[in-house]
Phi, psi and omega in degrees: 000128179209164183299126180102349178292145178254128177223141175274135182235126174292124173052059182296330166223161174284350176263357174279124184283351175280156178288319178208164182211144174273131178241159171241130177293129182238350172308151174295153186296327172296316177300318178305320184279353189271187181273358175301134188281343180235167175219154174279133179226159180237129178298163177232121178244165178282339182281138167229118182261001186070022174289161182288348184257020178240144174244132181277136173227157181203205186300325169305335178261010178096007185265164181275346179201173187285141194205188175210144175279129179249106182289344178273013176221052176300137173225151185257130178242145176293140174300337186287339176272359182269070187249327188259093180284133188262316186166190184227152170295138163306157178294323168315307183292321177311304181307311180295322176302312175310306187296317181297318178299322180295316173286323172312308193265008175062039178257154185297142172273000000 
């Protein structure tokens, strides 16, 4: 398990109407490798609005269709639910993700 990995999660939250959703791990690697039981993830939705806090992803990234990572909706998920591995983001997409997270969290660029 590493930062930038994509996982399909069944029933991720009680509020999510979808049966399953893909998430990307955004936690730092030292936390992922630790005994801590959860990691921070960003959900992937089929809607893409072009916001600076969204990262466009598609079939080249291992998804079935064009989608976007929503960095304004971070969630902590137990590592135990991250079992259905989809793929990993490219270095280029990780850079875009880092920039979107900086904007979403109002960190200095």
